[in-house]
């Protein structure tokens, strides 16, 4: 019996010694971290308190060592696991994840940009309304197509992948404003772009967009305002393209109210052509009237001269 008790005491003493060695090693590692980052002392204290109260990551490290891992490998693995849990927790808090989040807690990216373009008002508007050409001068848009009902399909590059959505114009008044909404699997937007004539050769464009991300990748990107930066850059690309291009834009001259097309592009162009012909006829009639007036004035002048000659005789 005495021999067994001595063996048990020896094993217990060995475990205690191993535990003391682990604690000393980890304490030294934490001390080095504290020396390298003095502003992290409070975090180190929290870790040590966690050890004394709940075991914390040190017990996890000790468990790994007892299972056969080297002290350094066990320490690094446990710290990596702790860092990963911390990062995931912050991402969930920022993106509305986790069981305590509410459905309406998603952060919104608000974008408000103002640019002046050195072209006439109609030119700026016509280029903007030609969605099909956006992929030729922007980096984010891969393709865009317009439907007859005023909606459009877009494909844009987001990181290494492509995202698609359908946009619906709620209001569109030529040379004034375009108001739209869009829905996609990875988010939705509400936006409005307005056009303002500063001078006959200078137009101000105001862009206002609200972006509601959906999905882990989009919500994470929203933290860093990646979508906002992409849109701002493409807006400047539009400014550069419109200012320097030699291409004439026909644009889409239709009108949309409350999401319904009230005047098609063809109808608008026919009305403009009719107005132009009417103005030309008015101009021609005005020229003829001026010629007739000039002729009448000339005839009256001749009559006056004849009368003066008669009076002299």
XYZ file of C-alpha atoms in Angstrom:
313
model
C 0.000 0.000 0.000
C 2.774 2.391 0.877
C 4.404 1.745 -2.492
C 1.164 2.551 -4.365
C 0.662 5.736 -2.354
C 4.224 6.816 -3.158
C 3.650 6.089 -6.883
C 0.352 8.063 -6.843
C 2.053 10.945 -5.082
C 4.845 10.842 -7.633
C 2.351 10.977 -10.563
C 0.456 13.825 -8.928
C 3.695 15.659 -8.320
C 4.686 15.093 -11.963
C 1.387 16.501 -13.263
C 1.704 19.485 -10.955
C 5.220 20.088 -12.181
C 4.066 19.847 -15.829
C 1.223 22.241 -15.155
C 3.600 24.672 -13.490
C 5.935 24.466 -16.470
C 3.024 25.159 -18.876
C 1.871 28.133 -16.846
C 5.411 29.507 -16.632
C 5.921 29.087 -20.398
C 2.643 30.722 -21.318
C 3.240 33.450 -18.796
C 6.564 34.195 -20.437
C 4.895 34.282 -23.880
C 2.217 36.663 -22.646
C 4.910 38.795 -21.087
C 6.660 39.099 -24.437
C 3.408 40.102 -26.095
C 2.859 42.744 -23.434
C 6.374 44.128 -23.976
C 5.823 44.392 -27.736
C 2.465 46.083 -27.422
C 2.180 48.099 -24.271
C -1.238 49.344 -25.211
C -2.514 45.758 -25.051
C -1.786 45.329 -21.327
C -5.460 45.529 -20.486
C -6.199 42.672 -22.881
C -3.474 40.547 -21.291
C -4.938 41.211 -17.861
C -8.344 40.125 -19.119
C -6.832 36.897 -20.417
C -5.173 36.180 -17.058
C -8.417 36.914 -15.226
C -10.195 34.576 -17.627
C -7.704 31.858 -16.708
C -8.279 32.278 -13.001
C -12.074 32.354 -13.323
C -13.058 30.212 -16.296
C -9.917 28.528 -17.532
C -9.680 30.672 -20.700
C -7.391 29.821 -23.612
C -4.513 28.739 -21.341
C -6.349 25.633 -20.242
C -7.052 24.850 -23.851
C -3.346 25.207 -24.582
C -2.464 22.960 -21.636
C -4.938 20.373 -22.869
C -3.261 20.365 -26.298
C 0.161 19.836 -24.661
C -1.111 16.951 -22.576
C -2.424 15.394 -25.804
C 1.075 15.368 -27.262
C 1.471 18.755 -29.033
C 4.586 20.817 -28.467
C 4.135 23.848 -26.153
C 4.837 26.347 -28.984
C 2.471 24.691 -31.446
C -0.239 24.416 -28.822
C 0.113 28.078 -27.902
C 0.017 29.286 -31.538
C -2.989 27.090 -32.391
C -4.971 28.289 -29.411
C -4.186 31.963 -30.132
C -5.220 31.503 -33.785
C -8.527 29.935 -32.713
C -9.151 32.803 -30.284
C -8.389 35.416 -32.975
C -10.687 33.696 -35.464
C -13.555 33.619 -32.960
C -12.997 37.306 -32.206
C -13.033 38.303 -35.900
C -16.147 36.246 -36.664
C -17.903 37.810 -33.698
C -17.098 41.335 -34.912
C -18.254 40.532 -38.446
C -21.545 39.127 -37.167
C -22.109 42.197 -35.030
C -21.375 44.540 -37.953
C -23.500 42.668 -40.502
C -26.471 41.914 -38.280
C -25.591 38.240 -37.830
C -26.123 36.165 -34.735
C -29.193 35.306 -32.725
C -29.523 38.704 -31.047
C -29.644 40.748 -34.251
C -32.813 42.275 -35.636
C -34.009 42.027 -39.202
C -33.882 45.791 -39.670
C -30.318 46.280 -38.400
C -28.562 46.006 -41.799
C -26.278 48.962 -42.435
C -26.958 51.052 -45.507
C -24.376 52.598 -47.805
C -25.390 56.164 -48.685
C -23.693 57.661 -51.736
C -24.050 61.311 -52.757
C -21.863 62.563 -55.590
C -21.851 65.795 -57.639
C -19.907 66.198 -60.891
C -19.783 68.926 -63.538
C -19.483 67.838 -67.161
C -18.386 70.200 -69.913
C -21.169 69.333 -72.364
C -24.711 70.621 -72.966
C -27.531 69.353 -70.773
C -29.113 67.154 -73.441
C -25.778 65.555 -74.344
C -25.081 64.572 -70.732
C -28.567 63.127 -70.279
C -28.533 61.193 -73.561
C -25.209 59.549 -72.717
C -26.464 58.570 -69.258
C -29.630 56.996 -70.660
C -27.621 54.741 -72.995
C -27.106 51.943 -70.465
C -25.860 49.529 -73.107
C -22.619 51.522 -73.465
C -21.722 51.642 -69.763
C -19.579 48.520 -70.011
C -17.306 50.277 -72.542
C -16.039 52.952 -70.133
C -16.729 51.670 -66.575
C -14.800 48.962 -64.745
C -17.677 47.656 -62.641
C -20.385 47.122 -65.290
C -19.982 44.061 -67.480
C -23.250 44.355 -69.404
C -26.579 46.179 -69.350
C -29.719 45.915 -71.457
C -32.993 47.859 -71.530
C -36.513 46.473 -71.873
C -39.461 48.236 -73.473
C -41.256 48.567 -70.139
C -38.522 50.788 -68.691
C -36.705 48.070 -66.736
C -33.108 47.013 -67.364
C -30.891 44.023 -66.586
C -27.400 44.597 -65.212
C -24.352 42.427 -64.588
C -21.537 43.901 -62.524
C -18.195 42.661 -61.267
C -17.917 42.240 -57.499
C -14.496 40.914 -56.529
C -13.776 37.720 -58.454
C -17.434 37.010 -59.253
C -20.311 38.563 -61.203
C -23.555 39.800 -59.685
C -26.779 40.511 -61.552
C -29.885 42.495 -60.742
C -32.953 43.976 -62.382
C -33.530 47.718 -62.184
C -36.918 49.373 -62.550
C -37.268 53.062 -63.400
C -39.973 54.679 -61.281
C -39.727 58.126 -62.873
C -37.840 59.434 -65.891
C -38.151 62.908 -67.339
C -35.790 63.716 -70.229
C -33.040 66.210 -69.375
C -34.251 66.376 -65.747
C -34.183 63.234 -63.607
C -34.179 59.434 -63.431
C -35.447 57.688 -60.294
C -35.014 53.919 -59.985
C -35.052 50.885 -57.689
C -33.268 47.563 -58.161
C -33.530 44.075 -56.702
C -30.971 41.288 -56.777
C -30.010 38.150 -54.900
C -27.177 40.005 -53.143
C -28.747 43.378 -52.408
C -31.059 46.186 -53.475
C -30.713 49.882 -54.269
C -32.741 53.080 -54.468
C -31.257 55.845 -56.553
C -31.858 59.126 -58.313
C -29.767 61.105 -60.787
C -30.633 64.679 -61.752
C -29.279 66.992 -64.465
C -28.876 70.762 -64.088
C -27.783 73.285 -66.710
C -25.105 75.615 -65.344
C -24.281 77.196 -68.702
C -25.150 76.139 -72.276
C -21.910 74.114 -72.323
C -21.737 72.980 -68.684
C -24.017 70.473 -66.922
C -24.103 69.467 -63.247
C -25.041 65.862 -62.433
C -26.162 64.907 -58.905
C -26.187 61.201 -58.007
C -27.852 59.888 -54.831
C -27.915 56.135 -54.079
C -28.880 53.943 -51.122
C -27.403 50.432 -51.194
C -28.822 47.636 -49.006
C -26.446 44.640 -49.033
C -27.645 41.062 -48.699
C -25.339 38.089 -48.140
C -22.122 37.623 -46.158
C -19.726 38.818 -48.870
C -21.747 41.932 -49.698
C -22.331 42.829 -46.042
C -18.634 42.404 -45.252
C -17.730 44.560 -48.250
C -20.218 47.141 -47.074
C -18.166 47.622 -43.880
C -15.325 49.017 -45.969
C -17.649 50.918 -48.333
C -16.293 48.933 -51.292
C -19.466 49.374 -53.308
C -19.446 53.111 -52.708
C -15.867 53.453 -53.912
C -16.656 51.407 -57.027
C -19.666 53.583 -57.874
C -17.757 56.825 -57.317
C -14.967 55.652 -59.596
C -17.400 54.664 -62.352
C -19.161 58.016 -61.987
C -15.856 59.752 -62.685
C -15.284 57.399 -65.606
C -18.621 58.595 -66.989
C -17.489 62.207 -66.588
C -14.267 61.489 -68.462
C -16.014 59.556 -71.227
C -18.728 62.147 -71.878
C -16.248 65.017 -71.861
C -13.785 63.428 -74.292
C -15.882 61.228 -76.590
C -16.657 62.207 -80.165
C -19.642 59.855 -80.386
C -23.098 61.357 -80.577
C -25.644 59.834 -78.222
C -29.253 59.375 -79.237
C -30.306 58.476 -75.706
C -33.718 57.322 -74.561
C -36.167 60.234 -74.783
C -39.228 58.460 -73.413
C -41.007 59.426 -70.186
C -41.939 57.269 -67.192
C -44.294 58.153 -64.361
C -45.055 55.929 -61.348
C -43.218 53.052 -62.967
C -45.283 53.209 -66.176
C -44.111 54.354 -69.601
C -46.376 57.280 -70.503
C -44.433 58.211 -73.644
C -42.156 55.896 -75.597
C -38.877 56.910 -77.158
C -40.392 56.667 -80.652
C -43.340 58.867 -79.680
C -41.000 61.432 -78.163
C -38.827 61.521 -81.278
C -41.893 61.896 -83.534
C -43.120 64.810 -81.412
C -39.708 66.461 -81.572
C -39.585 66.000 -85.331
C -43.084 67.454 -85.720
C -42.165 70.400 -83.502
C -39.011 70.932 -85.529
C -40.966 70.928 -88.814
C -43.514 73.284 -87.307
C -40.753 75.639 -86.209
C -39.221 75.519 -89.701
C -42.595 76.326 -91.283
C -43.038 79.193 -88.868
C -39.593 80.453 -89.743
C -40.317 80.223 -93.476
C -43.643 81.970 -93.046
C -41.925 84.637 -91.007
C -39.333 85.148 -93.725
C -42.057 85.403 -96.391
C -43.977 87.867 -94.264
C -40.846 89.931 -93.771
C -40.243 89.918 -97.531
C -43.812 91.006 -98.192
C -43.525 93.739 -95.618
C -40.306 94.902 -97.210
C -41.976 94.919 -100.630
C -44.932 96.848 -99.262
C -42.603 99.328 -97.642
C -40.787 99.741 -100.959
C -44.080 100.316 -102.812
C -45.209 102.876 -100.278
C -41.884 104.685 -100.629
C -42.327 104.835 -104.423
C -45.866 106.193 -104.035
C -44.601 108.868 -101.700
C -41.937 109.880 -104.219
C -44.528 110.104 -107.000
C -46.732 112.277 -104.838
C -43.848 114.590 -104.056
C -43.058 114.951 -107.763
C -46.689 115.786 -108.523
C -46.684 118.433 -105.836
C -43.586 120.023 -107.289
C -45.134 120.231 -110.737
